[in-house]
Short mmCIF file of C-alpha atoms and ligand atoms in Angstrom, two decimals:
data_model
loop_
_atom_site.label_atom_id
_atom_site.label_comp_id
_atom_site.label_asym_id
_atom_site.label_seq_id
_atom_site.Cartn_x
_atom_site.Cartn_y
_atom_site.Cartn_z
CA MET A 13 0.00 0.00 0.00
CA ASP A 14 1.35 3.45 -0.93
CA LEU A 15 1.05 5.64 2.19
CA SER A 16 2.49 8.73 0.53
CA LYS A 17 -0.57 9.26 -1.60
CA ASP A 18 -2.40 12.40 -0.51
CA ASP A 19 -5.79 11.86 -1.77
CA SER A 20 -8.52 12.48 0.82
CA ALA A 21 -11.07 10.30 -0.97
CA PHE A 22 -8.53 7.50 -0.96
CA TRP A 23 -7.87 7.95 2.82
CA VAL A 24 -11.55 7.92 3.67
CA LEU A 25 -11.95 4.73 1.64
CA ARG A 26 -8.93 3.17 3.30
CA THR A 27 -10.15 4.06 6.80
CA PHE A 28 -13.50 2.46 6.07
CA GLY A 29 -11.67 -0.52 4.62
CA TYR A 30 -9.65 -1.04 7.85
CA ALA A 31 -12.75 -0.56 9.97
CA ALA A 32 -14.67 -3.10 7.91
CA VAL A 33 -11.88 -5.67 8.18
CA ALA A 34 -11.53 -5.07 11.93
CA TYR A 35 -15.29 -5.32 12.41
CA THR A 36 -15.59 -8.50 10.37
CA THR A 37 -12.65 -10.08 12.20
CA GLY A 38 -14.20 -9.11 15.52
CA VAL A 39 -17.59 -10.43 14.60
CA LEU A 40 -16.15 -13.61 13.18
CA GLY A 41 -13.94 -14.07 16.21
CA SER A 42 -16.71 -13.60 18.69
CA SER A 43 -19.03 -15.73 16.55
CA LEU A 44 -16.45 -18.47 16.63
CA ILE A 45 -16.19 -18.24 20.40
CA ASN A 46 -19.97 -18.17 20.70
CA PHE A 47 -20.25 -21.12 18.34
CA THR A 48 -17.75 -23.13 20.41
CA ILE A 49 -19.69 -22.32 23.59
CA TYR A 50 -22.93 -23.19 21.81
CA LYS A 51 -21.48 -26.47 20.54
CA LYS A 52 -20.32 -27.33 24.05
CA LYS A 53 -23.73 -26.46 25.40
CA VAL A 54 -25.49 -28.56 22.79
CA TYR A 55 -23.14 -31.43 23.43
CA PHE A 56 -23.93 -31.47 27.13
CA THR A 57 -27.57 -30.40 27.05
CA ASP A 58 -30.82 -32.05 26.15
CA LEU A 59 -32.22 -29.02 24.39
CA PHE A 60 -35.74 -30.40 24.36
CA ALA A 61 -35.93 -31.05 28.10
CA GLN A 62 -33.64 -28.10 28.86
CA LEU A 63 -31.58 -30.25 31.19
CA PRO A 64 -27.99 -31.53 31.16
CA ASN A 65 -27.81 -34.79 29.23
CA ARG A 66 -26.16 -38.18 29.53
CA GLN A 67 -22.74 -36.85 28.37
CA ALA A 68 -22.92 -34.24 31.12
CA LEU A 69 -23.64 -36.92 33.75
CA CYS A 70 -20.84 -39.04 32.38
CA LYS A 71 -18.44 -36.08 32.51
CA LYS A 72 -19.47 -35.27 36.08
CA LEU A 73 -18.93 -38.87 37.22
CA LEU A 74 -15.59 -39.09 35.42
CA GLU A 75 -14.41 -35.91 37.11
CA CYS A 76 -15.39 -37.28 40.53
CA SER A 77 -13.62 -40.49 39.65
CA LYS A 78 -10.40 -38.63 38.70
CA LEU A 79 -10.54 -36.75 41.99
CA GLN A 80 -11.16 -40.08 43.75
CA THR A 81 -14.03 -38.43 45.62
CA THR A 82 -15.49 -40.34 48.54
CA GLY A 83 -18.89 -39.95 50.14
CA HIS A 84 -22.28 -41.60 49.75
CA PHE A 85 -23.59 -41.50 46.21
CA ALA A 86 -26.71 -42.69 44.47
CA ILE A 87 -27.65 -42.67 40.82
CA VAL A 88 -31.38 -42.87 40.27
CA ILE A 89 -32.85 -43.46 36.82
CA VAL A 90 -36.58 -43.12 36.24
CA THR A 91 -38.17 -44.59 33.12
CA VAL A 92 -41.56 -43.23 32.11
CA SER A 93 -43.14 -46.35 30.60
CA ASN A 94 -46.25 -44.69 29.22
CA SER A 95 -44.29 -41.85 27.59
CA LYS A 96 -45.47 -42.75 24.09
CA THR A 97 -49.13 -42.75 25.07
CA LEU A 98 -48.72 -39.51 27.00
CA ALA A 99 -46.97 -37.84 24.06
CA GLU A 100 -49.70 -39.02 21.70
CA ILE A 101 -52.38 -37.52 23.90
CA PHE A 102 -50.77 -34.35 25.21
CA GLY A 103 -47.90 -33.75 22.77
CA ASN A 104 -44.18 -34.11 23.47
CA LYS A 105 -44.11 -31.16 25.85
CA VAL A 106 -45.78 -33.27 28.51
CA LEU A 107 -42.52 -35.15 29.08
CA LYS A 108 -40.56 -31.98 29.61
CA SER A 109 -43.11 -30.91 32.16
CA ILE A 110 -43.02 -34.33 33.91
CA PHE A 111 -39.19 -34.23 34.00
CA HIS A 112 -39.18 -30.81 35.64
CA GLN A 113 -41.79 -31.81 38.20
CA PHE A 114 -39.68 -34.89 39.00
CA LYS A 115 -36.70 -32.56 39.41
CA ASP A 116 -38.61 -30.36 41.88
CA ARG A 117 -39.95 -33.32 43.86
CA TYR A 118 -36.56 -35.03 44.10
CA SER A 119 -34.85 -31.74 45.01
CA ASP A 120 -37.21 -31.48 47.99
CA ILE A 121 -36.30 -35.03 49.01
CA ALA A 122 -32.58 -34.24 48.69
CA GLU A 123 -33.03 -31.15 50.81
CA ARG A 124 -34.90 -33.07 53.51
CA MET A 125 -32.09 -35.64 53.58
CA SER A 126 -29.31 -33.04 53.52
CA SER A 127 -28.03 -34.31 50.19
CA LYS A 128 -26.93 -32.52 47.06
CA MET A 129 -28.73 -33.48 43.88
CA GLU A 130 -28.29 -32.89 40.17
CA THR A 131 -30.73 -33.74 37.38
CA TYR A 132 -29.94 -35.12 33.93
CA SER A 133 -32.13 -36.10 31.01
CA LEU A 134 -31.18 -39.46 29.51
CA GLY A 135 -33.47 -39.29 26.48
CA THR A 136 -37.12 -39.14 25.61
CA ASN A 137 -38.42 -41.26 28.48
CA GLN A 138 -35.63 -41.40 31.05
CA ILE A 139 -34.44 -38.96 33.62
CA SER A 140 -31.56 -39.42 36.02
CA PHE A 141 -30.58 -37.93 39.37
CA PHE A 142 -27.19 -37.92 41.04
CA PHE A 143 -27.40 -37.68 44.84
CA GLU A 144 -24.32 -36.98 46.99
CA LYS A 145 -24.22 -37.02 50.75
CA ASN A 146 -21.45 -36.94 53.35
CA GLU A 147 -23.26 -38.71 56.14
CA GLU A 148 -23.28 -42.47 56.19
CA GLU A 149 -26.64 -44.07 55.46
CA THR A 150 -28.39 -46.48 57.81
CA LEU A 151 -30.74 -49.19 56.62
CA GLU A 152 -33.59 -47.05 57.89
CA SER A 153 -32.48 -43.93 56.01
CA LYS A 154 -31.98 -46.00 52.85
CA GLU A 155 -35.52 -47.36 53.09
CA LYS A 156 -36.89 -43.91 53.80
CA PHE A 157 -35.12 -42.54 50.73
CA GLU A 158 -36.45 -45.35 48.53
CA GLY A 159 -39.98 -44.86 49.88
CA SER A 160 -39.80 -41.12 49.22
CA ILE A 161 -38.63 -41.42 45.62
CA ILE A 162 -41.33 -44.02 44.88
CA ASN A 163 -44.06 -41.89 46.48
CA ALA A 164 -42.95 -38.80 44.58
CA SER A 165 -43.13 -40.74 41.30
CA LYS A 166 -46.66 -41.98 41.97
CA LYS A 167 -48.36 -38.64 42.51
CA ASN A 168 -50.12 -37.24 39.47
CA PHE A 169 -48.31 -34.65 37.39
CA LEU A 170 -49.92 -31.44 36.27
CA HIS A 171 -49.76 -30.50 32.62
CA ASP A 172 -51.78 -27.78 30.93
CA GLY A 173 -54.42 -28.01 33.64
CA PHE A 174 -54.74 -31.84 33.36
CA PHE A 175 -53.70 -34.36 35.95
CA VAL A 176 -51.46 -36.83 34.18
CA HIS A 177 -50.71 -40.32 35.45
CA CYS A 178 -47.15 -41.35 34.80
CA ASP A 179 -46.21 -45.07 34.81
CA SER A 180 -42.71 -44.91 36.14
CA HIS A 181 -40.11 -47.47 37.18
CA ILE A 182 -37.00 -46.60 39.11
CA GLY A 183 -33.48 -48.05 39.08
CA LEU A 184 -31.05 -47.20 41.88
CA TYR A 185 -27.31 -47.73 42.18
CA ARG A 186 -25.51 -46.80 45.40
CA PHE A 187 -21.78 -46.53 45.90
CA THR A 188 -19.34 -44.86 48.26
CA ASP A 189 -15.98 -44.67 46.60
CA PHE A 190 -15.16 -43.30 43.18
CA SER A 191 -11.65 -44.71 43.21
CA GLU A 192 -13.14 -48.15 42.53
CA ILE A 193 -15.29 -46.89 39.68
CA ASN A 194 -12.76 -45.28 37.34
CA SER A 195 -15.39 -44.61 34.72
CA GLY A 196 -18.29 -42.29 34.02
CA GLU A 197 -20.35 -44.85 32.13
CA LEU A 198 -20.13 -47.73 34.60
CA PRO A 199 -22.33 -46.31 37.39
CA ILE A 200 -24.89 -45.17 34.80
CA GLY A 201 -24.84 -48.68 33.33
CA TYR A 202 -25.56 -50.24 36.75
CA ALA A 203 -28.47 -47.89 37.38
CA GLU A 204 -29.73 -48.61 33.86
CA GLU A 205 -29.62 -52.30 34.50
CA ALA A 206 -31.62 -51.83 37.69
CA VAL A 207 -34.26 -49.75 35.91
CA ASP A 208 -34.52 -52.29 33.07
CA THR A 209 -35.18 -54.99 35.64
CA ALA A 210 -37.80 -52.78 37.32
CA VAL A 211 -39.57 -52.30 33.98
CA LYS A 212 -39.48 -56.00 33.11
CA GLN A 213 -40.64 -57.10 36.54
CA MET A 214 -43.14 -54.25 36.70
CA LYS A 215 -41.67 -53.15 40.03
CA ASP A 216 -41.70 -49.59 41.32
CA LEU A 217 -38.03 -49.71 42.22
CA VAL A 218 -35.07 -52.06 41.86
CA VAL A 219 -31.76 -51.49 43.62
CA TYR A 220 -28.78 -52.70 41.63
CA ASN A 221 -26.93 -55.65 42.99
CA PRO A 222 -24.51 -57.80 41.02
CA SER A 223 -26.65 -60.94 41.42
CA SER A 224 -29.39 -59.27 39.36
CA LEU A 225 -27.15 -60.05 36.38
CA VAL A 226 -27.95 -63.72 36.90
CA GLN A 227 -31.64 -63.01 37.17
CA LYS A 228 -31.66 -61.45 33.71
CA SER A 229 -32.31 -64.75 31.95
CA LYS A 230 -35.40 -65.30 34.09
CA TYR A 231 -37.10 -62.19 32.76
CA SER A 232 -36.15 -62.73 29.18
CA LYS A 233 -39.01 -65.29 29.09
CA ALA A 234 -41.71 -62.66 29.28
CA THR A 235 -39.96 -60.49 26.71
CA ASP A 236 -39.53 -63.50 24.41
CA LEU A 237 -43.28 -63.92 24.51
CA LEU A 238 -43.85 -60.29 23.66
CA GLY A 239 -41.68 -60.66 20.59
CA ASP A 240 -43.94 -63.45 19.39
CA ILE A 241 -47.28 -61.66 19.79
CA ASP A 242 -47.46 -60.14 16.33
CA LEU A 243 -46.45 -63.38 14.68
CA ALA A 244 -48.92 -65.30 16.86
CA ILE A 245 -51.82 -63.14 15.72
CA ARG A 246 -50.84 -63.45 12.07
CA SER A 247 -50.22 -67.20 12.30
CA ARG A 248 -53.52 -67.88 14.08
CA TRP A 249 -51.77 -69.20 17.17
CA MET A 250 -54.04 -66.77 18.93
CA PHE A 251 -57.75 -67.34 18.74
CA LEU A 252 -60.90 -66.59 20.68
CA VAL A 253 -63.08 -68.77 22.86
CA TYR A 254 -66.53 -67.75 23.99
CA GLN A 255 -68.09 -68.13 27.42
CA PRO A 256 -71.89 -67.80 27.59
CA LYS A 257 -73.58 -65.26 29.84
CA ILE A 258 -77.03 -66.32 30.97
CA ASP A 259 -80.05 -64.37 32.10
CA ILE A 260 -80.34 -66.02 35.52
CA ALA A 261 -84.12 -65.72 35.94
CA THR A 262 -85.08 -67.07 32.50
CA GLY A 263 -81.99 -69.09 31.47
CA LYS A 264 -81.85 -67.21 28.15
CA ILE A 265 -78.39 -67.29 26.57
CA GLN A 266 -78.02 -63.58 26.29
CA SER A 267 -74.43 -62.96 25.41
CA VAL A 268 -70.91 -64.41 25.22
CA GLU A 269 -67.60 -63.10 26.50
CA ALA A 270 -64.76 -63.40 24.00
CA LEU A 271 -61.59 -64.60 25.74
CA ILE A 272 -58.24 -64.83 24.05
CA ARG A 273 -56.21 -68.03 23.86
CA TRP A 274 -52.61 -68.49 22.74
CA ASN A 275 -51.36 -71.84 21.60
CA HIS A 276 -47.62 -71.32 21.29
CA PRO A 277 -45.88 -73.85 18.97
CA VAL A 278 -42.94 -74.23 21.34
CA LYS A 279 -44.16 -73.09 24.74
CA GLY A 280 -47.61 -74.64 24.52
CA PHE A 281 -50.71 -72.98 26.01
CA VAL A 282 -49.98 -69.50 27.34
CA PRO A 283 -52.74 -68.15 29.61
CA PRO A 284 -53.90 -64.53 29.04
CA GLY A 285 -52.71 -63.60 32.53
CA MET A 286 -49.15 -64.24 31.35
CA PHE A 287 -49.09 -62.00 28.34
CA ILE A 288 -51.93 -59.44 28.59
CA PRO A 289 -50.39 -57.49 31.51
CA GLN A 290 -47.03 -57.49 29.65
CA ALA A 291 -48.63 -56.40 26.39
CA GLU A 292 -50.38 -53.60 28.27
CA GLN A 293 -46.96 -52.12 28.97
CA SER A 294 -46.35 -51.64 25.27
CA THR A 295 -48.25 -50.83 22.10
CA LEU A 296 -48.77 -54.57 21.56
CA ILE A 297 -52.04 -54.36 23.45
CA GLU A 298 -53.33 -52.31 20.50
CA ASN A 299 -52.63 -55.23 18.13
CA ILE A 300 -54.27 -57.70 20.50
CA THR A 301 -57.42 -55.64 21.04
CA ASP A 302 -57.69 -54.90 17.31
CA PHE A 303 -57.51 -58.60 16.61
CA VAL A 304 -60.06 -59.48 19.32
CA ILE A 305 -62.62 -56.87 18.26
CA LYS A 306 -62.35 -57.72 14.54
CA GLN A 307 -62.59 -61.43 15.25
CA ALA A 308 -65.53 -60.99 17.65
CA ILE A 309 -67.46 -58.92 15.11
CA LEU A 310 -66.85 -61.46 12.32
CA GLN A 311 -67.87 -64.30 14.60
CA LEU A 312 -71.09 -62.60 15.60
CA LYS A 313 -71.97 -62.01 11.94
CA LEU A 314 -71.44 -65.70 11.21
CA TRP A 315 -73.58 -66.78 14.14
CA GLN A 316 -76.32 -64.33 13.18
CA ARG A 317 -76.43 -65.93 9.74
CA SER A 318 -77.04 -69.32 11.36
CA GLY A 319 -79.82 -67.95 13.55
CA ILE A 320 -77.89 -67.49 16.81
CA ASP A 321 -78.78 -64.16 18.30
CA VAL A 322 -76.46 -63.21 21.16
CA ASP A 323 -74.48 -60.13 22.15
CA ILE A 324 -70.70 -60.29 22.36
CA ALA A 325 -68.42 -58.85 25.04
CA VAL A 326 -64.75 -58.04 24.58
CA ASN A 327 -62.19 -57.16 27.23
CA VAL A 328 -60.62 -53.79 26.59
CA SER A 329 -57.65 -52.39 28.38
CA THR A 330 -57.50 -48.82 29.64
CA TYR A 331 -54.45 -48.36 27.44
CA ASN A 332 -56.72 -48.88 24.43
CA LEU A 333 -59.03 -46.14 25.61
CA LEU A 334 -56.05 -43.83 25.88
CA GLN A 335 -55.36 -44.18 22.16
CA PRO A 336 -56.89 -41.13 20.52
CA ASN A 337 -58.53 -43.03 17.65
CA PHE A 338 -59.67 -46.15 19.50
CA VAL A 339 -63.35 -45.21 19.76
CA ASN A 340 -63.50 -44.17 16.09
CA LYS A 341 -61.92 -47.46 15.10
CA VAL A 342 -64.51 -49.50 17.01
CA LEU A 343 -67.40 -47.50 15.57
CA TYR A 344 -65.94 -47.81 12.08
CA LEU A 345 -65.58 -51.61 12.39
CA LEU A 346 -69.19 -51.98 13.51
CA GLN A 347 -70.40 -49.78 10.68
CA GLU A 348 -68.24 -51.51 8.08
CA ASN A 349 -69.63 -54.89 9.13
CA LYS A 350 -73.17 -53.53 9.43
CA LEU A 351 -73.46 -54.71 13.01
CA ASP A 352 -75.84 -53.02 15.43
CA THR A 353 -73.81 -51.21 18.10
CA LYS A 354 -76.19 -52.64 20.74
CA LYS A 355 -74.71 -56.10 20.12
CA LEU A 356 -71.27 -55.12 21.44
CA GLU A 357 -70.26 -54.95 25.09
CA ILE A 358 -66.96 -53.60 26.32
CA GLU A 359 -65.58 -55.01 29.57
CA ILE A 360 -63.17 -52.83 31.40
CA THR A 361 -61.48 -53.80 34.65
CA GLU A 362 -62.07 -51.70 37.67
CA GLY A 363 -58.45 -51.68 38.80
CA SER A 364 -57.18 -50.21 35.57
CA LEU A 365 -59.38 -47.16 35.81
CA ILE A 366 -56.97 -45.25 38.00
CA THR A 367 -54.86 -44.54 34.93
CA ASP A 368 -55.88 -41.17 33.61
CA PHE A 369 -59.51 -41.40 34.65
CA GLN A 370 -60.72 -38.39 32.64
CA HIS A 371 -59.53 -39.79 29.30
CA VAL A 372 -60.92 -43.22 30.02
CA LEU A 373 -64.20 -41.62 31.01
CA ASN A 374 -64.40 -39.59 27.79
CA GLY A 375 -63.75 -42.70 25.67
CA LEU A 376 -66.36 -44.74 27.57
CA LYS A 377 -68.93 -41.98 27.25
CA ARG A 378 -68.49 -41.87 23.49
CA LEU A 379 -68.90 -45.64 23.23
CA HIS A 380 -71.93 -45.56 25.50
CA ASP A 381 -73.51 -42.69 23.58
CA ALA A 382 -73.20 -44.89 20.48
CA SER A 383 -75.29 -47.57 22.35
CA ILE A 384 -72.33 -49.90 23.02
CA LYS A 385 -72.79 -51.49 26.44
CA ILE A 386 -70.15 -51.04 29.13
CA ALA A 387 -69.42 -53.59 31.85
CA LEU A 388 -67.21 -52.98 34.86
CA ASP A 389 -65.24 -56.24 35.22
CA ASP A 390 -63.92 -57.89 38.40
CA PHE A 391 -65.95 -55.56 40.60
CA GLY A 392 -65.01 -55.69 44.26
CA THR A 393 -61.31 -56.32 43.76
CA GLY A 394 -58.59 -53.70 43.72
CA TYR A 395 -59.55 -50.10 43.86
CA SER A 396 -63.32 -50.17 44.35
CA SER A 397 -64.62 -46.69 44.42
CA LEU A 398 -68.28 -45.88 44.54
CA GLN A 399 -67.38 -42.73 42.63
CA TYR A 400 -66.73 -44.89 39.58
CA LEU A 401 -70.27 -46.15 39.69
CA GLN A 402 -71.59 -42.65 39.83
CA LYS A 403 -69.36 -41.14 37.16
CA LEU A 404 -68.96 -43.93 34.60
CA PRO A 405 -71.58 -44.78 32.02
CA ILE A 406 -71.96 -48.41 33.13
CA ASP A 407 -74.65 -50.86 32.05
CA PHE A 408 -73.32 -53.93 33.88
CA LEU A 409 -71.34 -54.57 36.96
CA LYS A 410 -69.54 -57.93 36.97
CA ILE A 411 -69.26 -59.25 40.51
CA ASP A 412 -65.82 -60.76 40.89
CA GLN A 413 -65.46 -64.53 41.09
CA SER A 414 -63.78 -64.33 44.50
CA PHE A 415 -67.15 -63.49 46.10
CA VAL A 416 -69.12 -65.99 44.04
CA ARG A 417 -66.69 -68.85 44.66
CA ASN A 418 -67.29 -68.64 48.41
CA LEU A 419 -71.04 -68.29 48.35
CA GLU A 420 -71.69 -71.75 49.72
CA THR A 421 -69.31 -71.47 52.63
CA SER A 422 -69.21 -67.81 53.50
CA LYS A 423 -72.15 -65.93 54.95
CA GLN A 424 -70.16 -62.75 54.46
CA SER A 425 -69.75 -63.36 50.71
CA LYS A 426 -73.50 -63.95 50.46
CA GLU A 427 -74.17 -60.62 52.14
CA ILE A 428 -71.61 -58.76 50.04
CA VAL A 429 -73.06 -60.16 46.81
CA LYS A 430 -76.59 -59.23 47.87
CA ALA A 431 -75.45 -55.73 48.84
CA ILE A 432 -73.71 -55.24 45.47
CA VAL A 433 -76.81 -56.38 43.58
CA ASP A 434 -79.06 -54.04 45.60
CA LEU A 435 -76.69 -51.10 45.25
CA ALA A 436 -76.34 -51.59 41.50
CA HIS A 437 -80.09 -51.85 41.03
CA THR A 438 -80.72 -48.63 42.95
CA ILE A 439 -78.60 -46.80 40.38
CA ASN A 440 -80.03 -48.71 37.40
CA ILE A 441 -77.04 -50.92 36.72
CA LYS A 442 -77.48 -54.62 35.97
CA THR A 443 -75.33 -57.24 37.66
CA ILE A 444 -73.44 -60.22 36.25
CA ALA A 445 -71.98 -62.83 38.57
CA GLU A 446 -68.70 -64.38 37.35
CA GLY A 447 -67.37 -67.79 38.30
CA ILE A 448 -70.65 -69.66 39.02
CA GLU A 449 -69.55 -73.25 39.53
CA THR A 450 -72.53 -74.89 41.22
CA MET A 451 -76.30 -75.00 41.07
CA ALA A 452 -76.41 -73.73 44.65
CA ASP A 453 -74.49 -70.59 43.59
CA TYR A 454 -76.87 -70.15 40.67
CA ASP A 455 -79.94 -70.50 42.90
CA TYR A 456 -78.65 -68.09 45.50
CA LEU A 457 -77.86 -65.48 42.84
CA ASN A 458 -81.35 -65.94 41.43
CA SER A 459 -82.86 -65.47 44.89
CA VAL A 460 -81.09 -62.11 45.40
CA GLY A 461 -82.10 -60.86 41.95
CA CYS A 462 -78.68 -60.97 40.22
CA ASP A 463 -79.50 -60.38 36.55
CA MET A 464 -76.95 -62.48 34.70
CA GLY A 465 -74.43 -65.21 35.35
CA GLN A 466 -71.33 -66.73 33.80
CA GLY A 467 -69.34 -69.72 34.97
CA PHE A 468 -68.21 -73.29 34.55
CA TYR A 469 -71.57 -74.52 35.94
CA MET A 470 -73.29 -73.32 32.78
CA ALA A 471 -70.37 -73.57 30.34
CA LYS A 472 -66.63 -73.20 30.20
CA PRO A 473 -65.20 -70.91 27.51
CA LEU A 474 -65.97 -72.76 24.23
CA THR A 475 -64.51 -72.70 20.75
CA SER A 476 -66.81 -71.26 18.13
CA ASN A 477 -67.99 -74.70 16.94
CA ALA A 478 -68.47 -76.00 20.47
CA PHE A 479 -70.53 -72.91 21.30
CA VAL A 480 -72.82 -73.49 18.31
CA SER A 481 -73.42 -77.12 19.42
CA TRP A 482 -73.99 -76.09 23.04
CA TYR A 483 -76.38 -73.30 22.04
CA SER A 484 -78.36 -75.63 19.78
CA GLU A 485 -78.53 -78.38 22.41
CA ASN A 486 -79.96 -75.86 24.85
CA ASN A 487 -82.18 -74.32 22.20
CA GLY A 488 -81.01 -70.85 23.27
CA VAL A 489 -82.16 -71.33 26.89
CA PHE A 490 -79.92 -72.82 29.55
CA LYS A 491 -81.55 -75.56 31.55
CA LYS A 492 -80.34 -76.18 35.08
CA VAL A 493 -78.84 -79.57 35.82
CA GLU A 494 -77.59 -80.94 39.13
CA SER A 495 -73.91 -80.00 39.43
P1 LIG B 713 -62.09 -61.89 32.90
O1 LIG B 713 -62.42 -60.93 31.83
O2 LIG B 713 -62.62 -61.60 34.26
O3 LIG B 713 -62.57 -63.30 32.38
C1 LIG B 713 -63.10 -64.29 33.19
C2 LIG B 713 -62.08 -65.34 33.49
O4 LIG B 713 -62.61 -66.24 34.42
C3 LIG B 713 -61.70 -66.17 32.28
O5 LIG B 713 -60.34 -66.56 32.45
C4 LIG B 713 -62.62 -67.39 32.42
O6 LIG B 713 -62.13 -68.53 31.77
C5 LIG B 713 -62.59 -67.56 33.91
N1 LIG B 713 -63.81 -68.22 34.41
C6 LIG B 713 -65.07 -68.06 33.96
N2 LIG B 713 -65.92 -68.80 34.68
C7 LIG B 713 -65.20 -69.46 35.61
C8 LIG B 713 -65.52 -70.38 36.66
O7 LIG B 713 -66.65 -70.76 36.86
N3 LIG B 713 -64.49 -70.80 37.43
C9 LIG B 713 -63.23 -70.38 37.23
N4 LIG B 713 -62.28 -70.87 38.03
N5 LIG B 713 -62.88 -69.53 36.25
C10 LIG B 713 -63.87 -69.07 35.46
P2 LIG B 713 -59.29 -66.40 31.30
O8 LIG B 713 -59.88 -66.71 30.00
O9 LIG B 713 -58.07 -67.13 31.75
O10 LIG B 713 -59.02 -64.85 31.31
C11 LIG B 713 -58.40 -64.25 32.40
C12 LIG B 713 -58.40 -62.76 32.23
O11 LIG B 713 -57.56 -62.38 31.14
C13 LIG B 713 -59.76 -62.18 31.88
O12 LIG B 713 -60.51 -62.05 33.04
C14 LIG B 713 -59.38 -60.87 31.26
O13 LIG B 713 -59.11 -59.91 32.25
C15 LIG B 713 -58.09 -61.22 30.55
N6 LIG B 713 -58.40 -61.45 29.14
C16 LIG B 713 -58.83 -62.57 28.52
N7 LIG B 713 -58.98 -62.35 27.20
C17 LIG B 713 -58.65 -61.06 26.98
C18 LIG B 713 -58.61 -60.20 25.82
O14 LIG B 713 -58.96 -60.59 24.71
N8 LIG B 713 -58.19 -58.91 26.01
C19 LIG B 713 -57.86 -58.42 27.24
N9 LIG B 713 -57.46 -57.14 27.34
N10 LIG B 713 -57.89 -59.19 28.35
C20 LIG B 713 -58.29 -60.48 28.21
MG1 LIG B 714 -63.97 -59.90 31.32
MG1 LIG B 715 -63.69 -60.80 35.42
#
């Protein structure tokens, strides 16, 4: 550059030139610094949950390990098992709000126990907490801590004015000395293993201990079965059997309950109690219920064509009612098959209603408004609440077998059954007794005015062909025989 030039226009231009270069360099430099900070932040942050992420927890643990920190440490991992359903209903934001409420609740616990606590998001449905404490823990304080974190996970969460039920399982790993750990990943891995076990065993909380490694193979059985469900439906290893429901006073064969059966080619007969509760923990219950409803509707059409006029009941899980399009799907299937909605009954178990009551209620109301009948199954077990009877649109109340089974020997069961029948009738609900095994049970139920009955005394669950024969033999009306 020639500095001797005395040209004012040139100098002005040059000054601006320098300023522009200096400005650009400054901006670029600070942008670069900002970008590096941003990259670091992104690397260690779950931007969606706005919490430090797994890498951040790993870094923290590795630092403690390098410093050979000693104290009393606990890594807690919480898995939200119904995260998918919740996100479908409320949108993804619900998980962020659950995570932050967990953080607040666990911070309170840490404060009460004079511990320090940090929160990390481990992904879409897992959150982790790192607790540090100087004081040694007694068995009592350990149990108190475990009780507190379970209780805090069970309370409903508030999101957008709705109470949300969160199905959570907790894994816990405790240790005292980082010098033995020498890794950031290892303690997370132990806590992860504990939470996996909690999910598989459907336990609220599992504390890691090395022997749980051996137990792993035990639980793989249930998961093996889950892997086979889809194939089982497609290959017809799953099929329905039908148990008649009788009008007790007249003997008329009013309805049948469709019950699923699984004949596994290797494992043999698998009872519904072994796979339904597992399937309810995943979206597989959707496939099962879809199959059951379609099959039940087709079966009813076939029977109607051969002159058998009964209603059909299917068991539906609360998880189905939480699917946004479940009700539409049922109504569509009935319409597509030109089946009167009055012919279908939905049985829903009382215990399962605690999950997100409002959504279940909305789904049931829509079904009921479309003239589908609703039965409250297994009444008297679990979480009986008279509020359910008042709030739910119920047509039938199914008295649980445990009361019916003891009718002959227990005066108390007799009184309970009579009280349930009377109570139901006062609020216009019909009663169905499950598990009738003897004529004496049948007669007693008739004497107290129980409307309908189902049980081995009348008929066990029957295959479609066996049901047709049984129905024809009885000419549509069950005739009592000495049991
Ligand atoms: P549930 O809906 O209460 O069905 C009644 C159960 O009692 C059936 O067992 C039936 O075989 C049995 N049972 C009926 N009468 C008698 C009797 O007189 N004595 C005795 N000892 N048992 C009797 P099952 O078929 O093993 O089903 C068990 C449970 O599995 C059902 O209880 C229901 O909750 C569930 N389940 C069955 N099929 C399905 C399905 O397709 N979907 C869903 N979500 N759950 C199902
Ligand atoms: Mg049932
Ligand atoms: Mg039942």
